[in-house]
Short mmCIF file of C-alpha atoms (C1' of nucleotides) in Angstrom, two decimals:
data_model
loop_
_atom_site.label_atom_id
_atom_site.label_comp_id
_atom_site.label_asym_id
_atom_site.label_seq_id
_atom_site.Cartn_x
_atom_site.Cartn_y
_atom_site.Cartn_z
CA MET D 1 124.12 84.46 124.57
CA VAL D 2 121.70 83.29 121.63
CA LYS D 3 120.25 86.06 119.65
CA ILE D 4 116.39 85.74 119.90
CA LYS D 5 115.61 88.46 117.17
CA LYS D 6 117.33 87.42 113.86
CA GLU D 7 118.66 90.74 113.19
CA LYS D 8 119.31 90.92 109.48
CA SER D 9 122.66 92.35 108.35
CA THR D 10 122.67 95.58 106.34
CA GLU D 11 123.48 93.82 103.20
CA ASP D 12 120.55 91.51 103.65
CA LYS D 13 118.29 94.48 104.29
CA ILE D 14 119.53 96.34 101.05
CA LEU D 15 119.02 92.99 98.98
CA ALA D 16 115.44 92.50 100.47
CA ALA D 17 114.59 96.02 99.79
CA ALA D 18 116.11 95.95 96.31
CA LYS D 19 114.11 92.88 95.26
CA LYS D 20 110.94 94.45 96.58
CA ILE D 21 111.41 97.65 94.78
CA PHE D 22 112.94 96.25 91.53
CA LEU D 23 110.47 93.64 91.17
CA LYS D 24 107.52 96.24 91.70
CA LYS D 25 108.92 99.08 89.71
CA GLY D 26 111.57 97.59 87.29
CA MET D 27 115.04 98.71 86.54
CA ALA D 28 114.16 101.85 85.00
CA GLY D 29 111.38 102.77 87.49
CA ALA D 30 113.07 101.92 90.79
CA ARG D 31 114.85 104.86 92.72
CA MET D 32 117.78 104.29 94.94
CA GLN D 33 115.73 106.49 97.44
CA ASP D 34 113.10 103.94 97.60
CA ILE D 35 115.40 100.97 98.04
CA ALA D 36 117.02 103.02 100.95
CA ASP D 37 113.81 103.90 102.55
CA GLU D 38 112.63 100.47 102.14
CA ALA D 39 115.66 99.24 103.73
CA GLY D 40 115.42 101.65 106.57
CA ILE D 41 118.88 102.76 105.93
CA ASN D 42 120.85 105.61 104.17
CA LYS D 43 121.26 105.98 100.32
CA ALA D 44 124.93 106.00 100.63
CA MET D 45 125.14 102.57 101.92
CA LEU D 46 123.72 101.22 98.84
CA HIS D 47 126.70 102.30 97.16
CA TYR D 48 128.80 101.37 99.86
CA TYR D 49 127.86 97.79 99.64
CA PHE D 50 127.07 97.58 95.64
CA ARG D 51 128.87 100.33 94.06
CA ASN D 52 126.15 101.49 91.73
CA LYS D 53 122.59 100.76 90.61
CA ASP D 54 123.52 98.55 87.74
CA LYS D 55 125.43 96.10 89.74
CA LEU D 56 122.60 96.26 92.42
CA PHE D 57 120.06 95.55 89.78
CA GLU D 58 122.28 92.81 88.28
CA VAL D 59 122.36 90.82 91.42
CA ILE D 60 118.74 90.99 92.14
CA PHE D 61 117.93 90.09 88.20
CA LEU D 62 120.12 87.14 88.27
CA ASP D 63 118.61 85.73 91.46
CA ALA D 64 115.34 86.24 90.08
CA ALA D 65 116.18 84.50 86.71
CA GLU D 66 117.52 81.72 89.01
CA LYS D 67 114.28 81.19 90.59
CA PHE D 68 112.34 81.43 87.28
CA PHE D 69 114.16 79.26 85.19
CA PRO D 70 116.61 76.54 86.57
CA LYS D 71 113.84 74.35 88.04
CA VAL D 72 112.71 74.21 84.61
CA ASN D 73 115.50 72.31 83.33
CA TYR D 74 115.64 69.94 86.31
CA ILE D 75 112.22 68.96 85.27
CA PHE D 76 112.64 69.27 81.51
CA GLU D 77 115.43 66.71 81.65
CA ALA D 78 114.26 64.32 84.52
CA GLU D 79 114.00 60.78 83.56
CA MET D 80 110.04 60.46 84.17
CA PRO D 81 107.05 59.39 81.98
CA LEU D 82 105.44 62.30 79.96
CA PHE D 83 102.20 62.49 81.58
CA GLU D 84 103.81 62.40 85.17
CA LYS D 85 106.40 65.20 83.90
CA ILE D 86 103.76 67.63 83.07
CA GLU D 87 102.24 67.09 86.51
CA TYR D 88 105.36 67.64 88.10
CA PHE D 89 106.08 70.59 86.09
CA CYS D 90 102.71 72.42 86.85
CA ASP D 91 102.90 71.43 90.37
CA GLU D 92 106.60 72.49 91.25
CA TYR D 93 106.24 75.85 88.85
CA ILE D 94 103.13 77.04 90.26
CA SER D 95 104.42 76.65 93.55
CA ILE D 96 107.13 78.78 93.09
CA LEU D 97 105.10 81.35 91.13
CA VAL D 98 102.55 81.45 94.16
CA GLU D 99 105.30 82.38 96.46
CA ASN D 100 106.67 84.76 93.84
CA PRO D 101 103.90 86.27 91.71
CA TYR D 102 106.00 89.22 90.49
CA LEU D 103 108.84 87.18 89.03
CA PRO D 104 107.51 86.52 85.71
CA VAL D 105 106.30 89.87 84.54
CA PHE D 106 109.70 91.29 85.92
CA VAL D 107 111.95 88.70 84.43
CA LEU D 108 110.38 88.87 80.97
CA ASN D 109 109.92 92.41 80.75
CA GLU D 110 113.47 93.23 81.53
CA ILE D 111 114.57 90.80 78.85
CA ASN D 112 112.51 92.37 76.34
CA ARG D 113 113.78 95.87 77.41
CA ASP D 114 117.37 94.96 76.99
CA LEU D 115 117.78 91.60 75.17
CA GLU D 116 121.32 91.96 73.88
CA GLY D 117 122.61 93.24 77.25
CA PHE D 118 121.45 90.40 79.22
CA LEU D 119 121.56 87.44 76.90
CA THR D 120 125.10 88.31 75.78
CA ASN D 121 126.73 89.73 78.88
CA ILE D 122 125.13 89.27 82.22
CA TRP D 123 123.51 86.01 81.36
CA LYS D 124 125.06 82.57 81.06
CA LYS D 125 123.83 80.01 78.71
CA ASP D 126 123.33 77.44 81.39
CA ARG D 127 120.72 79.54 82.99
CA LEU D 128 118.42 79.38 80.21
CA PRO D 129 115.82 76.62 79.81
CA ARG D 130 116.90 73.64 77.81
CA PRO D 131 113.64 71.98 76.55
CA GLN D 132 115.61 69.70 74.17
CA LYS D 133 114.92 66.67 75.91
CA PHE D 134 111.55 67.30 76.71
CA LEU D 135 110.81 68.05 72.94
CA GLU D 136 112.32 64.64 72.02
CA GLN D 137 110.25 62.80 74.90
CA ILE D 138 107.29 64.22 73.13
CA GLU D 139 108.31 63.06 69.57
CA ARG D 140 109.08 59.65 70.73
CA GLU D 141 105.47 59.41 72.51
CA ILE D 142 103.81 60.33 69.29
CA LYS D 143 105.85 57.73 67.17
CA ARG D 144 105.09 55.20 70.02
CA GLY D 145 101.47 56.33 69.48
CA THR D 146 100.50 56.91 72.96
CA ILE D 147 99.64 60.41 72.13
CA LYS D 148 98.03 62.27 69.17
CA ARG D 149 100.03 64.00 66.63
CA ILE D 150 100.94 67.24 67.68
CA SER D 151 103.95 69.80 67.27
CA PRO D 152 106.21 69.60 70.06
CA VAL D 153 106.73 73.20 70.17
CA GLN D 154 103.19 73.68 70.08
CA LEU D 155 102.61 71.58 73.21
CA ILE D 156 105.47 73.02 75.07
CA MET D 157 104.23 76.41 74.51
CA ASN D 158 100.72 75.57 75.43
CA LEU D 159 102.13 74.12 78.79
CA ILE D 160 104.31 76.95 79.56
CA SER D 161 101.72 79.54 78.65
CA MET D 162 99.02 78.08 80.82
CA THR D 163 101.33 77.70 83.58
CA ILE D 164 102.84 81.20 83.80
CA PHE D 165 100.57 83.73 82.09
CA PRO D 166 98.10 84.02 84.83
CA PHE D 167 100.64 85.68 87.05
CA VAL D 168 101.44 87.88 84.09
CA GLY D 169 97.91 89.14 83.31
CA ARG D 170 97.20 88.80 87.26
CA ALA D 171 95.99 92.29 87.51
CA MET D 172 94.10 92.02 84.67
CA PHE D 173 92.36 88.76 85.52
CA GLN D 174 91.55 89.77 89.02
CA TYR D 175 90.35 93.38 88.13
CA ASN D 176 87.79 92.52 85.69
CA MET D 177 86.39 89.02 86.85
CA ASN D 178 86.25 90.52 90.42
CA ILE D 179 88.85 88.04 92.02
CA ASP D 180 90.58 88.95 95.26
CA ASP D 181 94.03 87.76 96.20
CA MET D 182 92.80 84.81 98.24
CA GLN D 183 90.61 83.65 95.45
CA PHE D 184 93.48 84.15 92.91
CA ARG D 185 95.66 81.92 95.04
CA MET D 186 93.08 79.19 95.32
CA ILE D 187 92.62 79.13 91.50
CA MET D 188 96.12 78.89 90.98
CA GLU D 189 96.50 75.95 93.37
CA GLN D 190 93.53 74.38 91.60
CA ARG D 191 95.48 74.71 88.23
CA LYS D 192 98.17 72.68 89.35
CA LYS D 193 95.76 69.79 88.86
CA GLU D 194 93.78 71.58 86.12
CA ILE D 195 96.53 72.22 83.59
CA PRO D 196 97.72 68.57 83.65
CA LYS D 197 94.28 67.10 83.11
CA PHE D 198 93.39 69.53 80.50
CA ILE D 199 96.49 68.75 78.39
CA ILE D 200 96.24 65.04 78.99
CA ASP D 201 92.55 65.16 78.22
CA SER D 202 93.59 66.84 74.91
CA ILE D 203 96.75 64.80 73.62
CA LYS D 204 95.76 61.21 75.01
CA LYS D 205 94.71 58.66 72.66
CA MET M 1 99.37 119.69 42.46
CA VAL M 2 99.18 116.12 44.10
CA LYS M 3 101.66 115.34 46.86
CA ILE M 4 103.52 111.92 45.56
CA LYS M 5 105.42 111.59 48.86
CA LYS M 6 102.82 111.23 51.45
CA GLU M 7 104.76 113.29 54.16
CA LYS M 8 103.76 112.79 57.65
CA SER M 9 102.63 115.63 59.77
CA THR M 10 104.94 116.50 62.56
CA GLU M 11 102.26 115.29 64.94
CA ASP M 12 102.07 111.99 63.31
CA LYS M 13 105.82 111.64 63.41
CA ILE M 14 105.89 112.31 66.94
CA LEU M 15 103.09 109.72 67.73
CA ALA M 16 104.93 107.16 65.56
CA ALA M 17 108.01 107.70 67.24
CA ALA M 18 106.72 107.76 70.69
CA LYS M 19 105.02 104.47 70.09
CA LYS M 20 108.04 102.66 69.05
CA ILE M 21 110.24 103.98 72.13
CA PHE M 22 107.29 103.59 74.73
CA LEU M 23 106.66 100.05 73.56
CA LYS M 24 110.37 99.27 73.71
CA LYS M 25 111.53 100.90 76.85
CA GLY M 26 108.30 101.49 78.76
CA MET M 27 107.06 104.57 80.64
CA ALA M 28 110.00 104.71 82.96
CA GLY M 29 112.76 103.82 80.68
CA ALA M 30 111.62 106.00 77.61
CA ARG M 31 113.56 109.50 77.19
CA MET M 32 111.94 112.32 75.41
CA GLN M 33 115.05 112.84 73.79
CA ASP M 34 114.94 109.36 72.03
CA ILE M 35 111.71 110.00 70.94
CA ALA M 36 112.83 113.41 69.48
CA ASP M 37 115.51 111.65 67.66
CA GLU M 38 113.37 108.63 66.53
CA ALA M 39 110.89 111.34 65.05
CA GLY M 40 113.64 113.39 63.42
CA ILE M 41 112.75 116.49 65.32
CA ASN M 42 113.49 118.78 68.02
CA LYS M 43 112.74 117.83 71.74
CA ALA M 44 110.92 121.13 72.02
CA MET M 45 108.20 120.04 69.67
CA LEU M 46 107.20 117.22 71.96
CA HIS M 47 106.22 119.61 74.62
CA TYR M 48 104.67 122.14 71.96
CA TYR M 49 102.26 119.36 71.02
CA PHE M 50 101.75 117.08 73.99
CA ARG M 51 102.58 119.59 76.83
CA ASN M 52 104.59 116.85 78.65
CA LYS M 53 105.80 113.14 79.00
CA ASP M 54 102.64 112.09 81.02
CA LYS M 55 100.15 113.43 78.24
CA LEU M 56 102.25 111.84 75.40
CA PHE M 57 102.34 108.51 77.32
CA GLU M 58 98.68 108.38 77.90
CA VAL M 59 97.85 108.99 74.28
CA ILE M 60 100.04 105.93 73.37
CA PHE M 61 99.09 103.80 76.38
CA LEU M 62 95.23 104.38 75.57
CA ASP M 63 95.79 103.58 71.83
CA ALA M 64 97.65 100.35 72.80
CA ALA M 65 95.06 99.26 75.16
CA GLU M 66 92.47 100.08 72.78
CA LYS M 67 94.14 97.52 70.40
CA PHE M 68 94.68 94.99 73.07
CA PHE M 69 91.37 94.75 74.49
CA PRO M 70 88.24 95.93 72.87
CA LYS M 71 88.37 93.30 70.13
CA VAL M 72 88.03 90.79 72.95
CA ASN M 73 84.88 92.09 74.09
CA TYR M 74 83.55 92.03 70.56
CA ILE M 75 84.11 88.32 70.33
CA PHE M 76 83.37 87.44 73.77
CA GLU M 77 79.79 89.04 73.62
CA ALA M 78 79.08 87.84 70.12
CA GLU M 79 76.29 85.38 69.43
CA MET M 80 77.98 82.35 68.27
CA PRO M 81 78.34 78.84 69.32
CA LEU M 82 81.21 77.93 71.62
CA PHE M 83 83.35 76.15 69.60
CA GLU M 84 83.28 78.65 67.03
CA LYS M 85 83.91 81.76 69.21
CA ILE M 86 86.90 80.07 70.49
CA GLU M 87 88.23 79.44 66.83
CA TYR M 88 87.45 82.95 66.00
CA PHE M 89 88.86 84.62 69.14
CA CYS M 90 92.25 82.90 68.52
CA ASP M 91 92.28 83.87 64.96
CA GLU M 92 91.49 87.17 65.13
CA TYR M 93 93.52 87.86 68.37
CA ILE M 94 96.69 86.40 67.02
CA SER M 95 96.40 88.26 64.09
CA ILE M 96 96.45 91.66 65.88
CA LEU M 97 99.37 90.33 68.13
CA VAL M 98 101.28 89.30 65.01
CA GLU M 99 101.00 92.68 63.76
CA ASN M 100 101.71 94.25 67.28
CA PRO M 101 103.97 91.84 69.00
CA TYR M 102 105.20 94.02 71.61
CA LEU M 103 101.62 95.20 72.72
CA PRO M 104 100.90 92.40 75.40
CA VAL M 105 104.30 92.90 77.41
CA PHE M 106 103.88 96.73 77.44
CA VAL M 107 100.40 96.90 78.29
CA LEU M 108 100.62 94.29 81.01
CA ASN M 109 103.75 95.58 82.47
CA GLU M 110 102.49 99.17 82.72
CA ILE M 111 99.31 97.99 84.17
CA ASN M 112 101.34 96.02 86.81
CA ARG M 113 103.72 98.96 87.37
CA ASP M 114 100.87 101.53 88.05
CA LEU M 115 97.57 99.78 88.99
CA GLU M 116 95.75 102.35 90.97
CA GLY M 117 96.85 105.12 88.54
CA PHE M 118 95.90 103.56 85.13
CA LEU M 119 92.99 101.33 86.00
CA THR M 120 91.32 104.00 87.99
CA ASN M 121 91.79 107.15 86.71
CA ILE M 122 92.90 107.15 82.85
CA TRP M 123 91.15 103.97 82.10
CA LYS M 124 87.45 103.70 81.32
CA LYS M 125 85.71 100.57 82.89
CA ASP M 126 84.34 99.86 79.08
CA ARG M 127 87.79 99.44 77.97
CA LEU M 128 88.51 96.58 79.89
CA PRO M 129 87.53 92.97 78.92
CA ARG M 130 84.09 91.72 80.00
CA PRO M 131 84.07 88.07 80.13
CA GLN M 132 80.87 87.55 81.82
CA LYS M 133 78.70 86.25 78.58
CA PHE M 134 81.44 84.10 77.79
CA LEU M 135 81.59 82.66 81.28
CA GLU M 136 77.96 82.13 81.28
CA GLN M 137 77.90 80.48 77.86
CA ILE M 138 80.57 77.94 79.16
CA GLU M 139 78.20 77.03 82.09
CA ARG M 140 75.29 76.74 79.69
CA GLU M 141 77.21 74.22 77.47
CA ILE M 142 78.20 72.37 80.67
CA LYS M 143 74.76 71.84 81.83
CA ARG M 144 73.71 71.01 78.26
CA GLY M 145 76.10 68.28 78.32
CA THR M 146 77.91 69.18 75.25
CA ILE M 147 81.19 69.66 76.82
CA LYS M 148 83.00 68.26 79.76
CA ARG M 149 82.62 69.70 83.27
CA ILE M 150 85.43 72.43 83.83
CA SER M 151 85.43 75.62 85.74
CA PRO M 152 84.56 78.26 83.29
CA VAL M 153 87.41 80.58 84.82
CA GLN M 154 90.06 77.92 84.38
CA LEU M 155 88.96 77.37 80.72
CA ILE M 156 89.08 80.82 80.03
CA MET M 157 92.33 81.43 81.58
CA ASN M 158 93.73 78.50 79.42
CA LEU M 159 92.44 80.11 76.25
CA ILE M 160 93.74 83.60 76.80
CA SER M 161 97.22 82.37 78.17
CA MET M 162 97.85 80.10 75.21
CA THR M 163 96.80 82.93 72.87
CA ILE M 164 98.89 85.94 74.35
CA PHE M 165 101.79 84.24 76.32
CA PRO M 166 103.80 83.44 73.37
CA PHE M 167 104.24 87.05 72.54
CA VAL M 168 105.19 88.12 76.15
CA GLY M 169 107.84 85.21 76.44
CA ARG M 170 108.68 85.58 72.77
CA ALA M 171 112.22 86.75 73.69
CA MET M 172 112.89 83.65 75.79
CA PHE M 173 111.18 81.05 73.34
CA GLN M 174 113.34 82.46 70.30
CA TYR M 175 116.40 82.54 72.14
CA ASN M 176 116.56 78.97 73.48
CA MET M 177 114.91 77.17 71.06
CA ASN M 178 116.72 78.56 68.21
CA ILE M 179 113.69 80.07 66.37
CA ASP M 180 114.12 83.11 64.33
CA ASP M 181 111.60 85.94 63.50
CA MET M 182 110.08 84.19 60.32
CA GLN M 183 109.77 80.85 62.11
CA PHE M 184 108.12 82.74 64.95
CA ARG M 185 105.57 84.01 62.90
CA MET M 186 104.82 80.83 61.20
CA ILE M 187 104.37 79.27 64.60
CA MET M 188 102.03 81.97 65.27
CA GLU M 189 100.09 81.48 62.32
CA GLN M 190 99.62 77.77 63.14
CA ARG M 191 98.37 78.45 66.72
CA LYS M 192 95.30 79.89 65.22
CA LYS M 193 94.19 76.59 64.40
CA GLU M 194 96.33 74.68 67.02
CA ILE M 195 95.02 76.34 70.02
CA PRO M 196 91.18 75.69 69.14
CA LYS M 197 92.25 72.14 68.27
CA PHE M 198 93.75 71.89 71.46
CA ILE M 199 91.01 73.20 73.59
CA ILE M 200 88.37 71.36 71.59
CA ASP M 201 89.73 67.86 71.91
CA SER M 202 90.16 68.50 75.60
CA ILE M 203 86.87 69.48 76.62
CA LYS M 204 84.57 68.02 73.84
CA LYS M 205 82.50 64.98 74.96
"C1'" DG Q 1 130.07 100.64 108.88
"C1'" DT Q 2 127.06 104.59 108.87
"C1'" DC Q 3 125.68 109.19 108.45
"C1'" DT Q 4 125.00 114.14 106.19
"C1'" DA Q 5 126.02 117.32 102.98
"C1'" DT Q 6 127.23 117.97 98.33
"C1'" DA Q 7 128.89 117.15 93.80
"C1'" DA Q 8 127.71 115.42 89.00
"C1'" DT Q 9 124.55 114.03 85.82
"C1'" DT Q 10 120.75 113.22 83.60
"C1'" DT Q 11 116.42 114.59 81.96
"C1'" DG Q 12 111.91 116.73 81.37
"C1'" DA Q 13 110.52 121.34 80.62
"C1'" DT Q 14 110.67 126.54 79.18
"C1'" DA Q 15 112.15 130.97 77.21
"C1'" DG Q 16 112.76 133.50 73.10
"C1'" DA Q 17 114.63 134.55 68.51
"C1'" DC Q 18 113.28 133.08 63.77
"C1'" DG Y 1 105.89 125.84 63.79
"C1'" DT Y 2 110.53 125.05 64.58
"C1'" DC Y 3 114.73 125.62 66.43
"C1'" DT Y 4 118.64 126.84 70.00
"C1'" DA Y 5 119.94 127.46 74.43
"C1'" DT Y 6 119.01 126.96 79.02
"C1'" DC Y 7 116.67 126.36 83.11
"C1'" DA Y 8 114.89 123.38 87.07
"C1'" DA Y 9 114.19 119.29 89.03
"C1'" DA Y 10 115.24 114.62 90.01
"C1'" DT Y 11 118.38 111.17 90.83
"C1'" DT Y 12 122.65 108.76 90.94
"C1'" DA Y 13 127.19 108.98 93.00
"C1'" DT Y 14 130.83 110.69 96.34
"C1'" DA Y 15 133.45 113.24 99.95
"C1'" DG Y 16 134.33 113.35 104.37
"C1'" DA Y 17 133.35 113.56 109.41
"C1'" DC Y 18 132.08 110.29 113.02
#
DNA sequence: GTCTATAATTTGATAGAC
DNA sequence: GTCTATCAAATTATAGAC
């Protein structure tokens, strides 16, 4: 007989709950009890499946980093004209962040907290963004004379900053510009087109 | 007799230590013992001077928020031409952040962690940014025809994002672009001019 | 696999001598 | 004001029955 209700396995329930709690509270602020409650199971189960808090966190963090970064490389290293690449980057990346709005502040905060730990041990080199090709592409376009002279590093910082920061400062923006969740989502949708336009208007000759 | 060595009072030593530890570890991750060790004093002293961890954190957080935000209002509400204001904002704000590079990730993270708590209780309304006047100024310039049509909210998000985000994503940028502390500082100095140029090139008619 | 009960550890907070 | 010693609470982790 085919199951109608797709019952999640206990492990999946734990992972979903852990993701929610860790992303909201961070590693240090999260409580194993909160995760167990959220998953609707017993605290002992967490240890049965994931041994300890560190291990559970590692799974969640790597999964989050996986979502947060690798798409970047795919886009950065694609064979595509510069302007098109900028448009593609904003569209793809904002789509991810709209679906996972707490990702940036979570990942970036944990990295800042324990740099050595993550970068040297947990984290593999190939998970990190590799902007090299993108930087070179910008330099080529400058030499070719299709865009204005600008430091490639500055340009890439502008692009990434405008794309990610609204999600980091979301609470601040929403609170003091009186923007509700629906409006925020709409503004982010607009940014998919707005950021590329803003950049291209600035650098095109 | 005049003191040559300016010996810090115990309270000042605690405040300096608490600032360092809280900014690095966050509220949840910071340990009272770490703060005591950093200050070179006993743990009991912390409670003698500040009663408990919450109170001590509150002092540090409000001080940090004070540095992080109010300058914004001063600039946002100044009587000044738009382009000049954008230049002034970047210059002033990046100067603050260069001297306090951990401020943004600390403040924004804590806000995200405990929205209701801080924003409604601890935090006074008048500490938050008030972008209203700035938004209106942008609209006026658009109607006047001096700049291109652009959503004021989008423009202000771009400005703030480009200014603050490099400090939030600093670890990421430095690690995978092979940028050392000195170079980072230099790049931020350049951004004081680079961001206004980038924006003005984009929106000027 | 799942639960209850409990151990072990960490950590914020206090008591009391000096 | 400052310290040592200690307590109390919170939190992670495990033992053992089912």
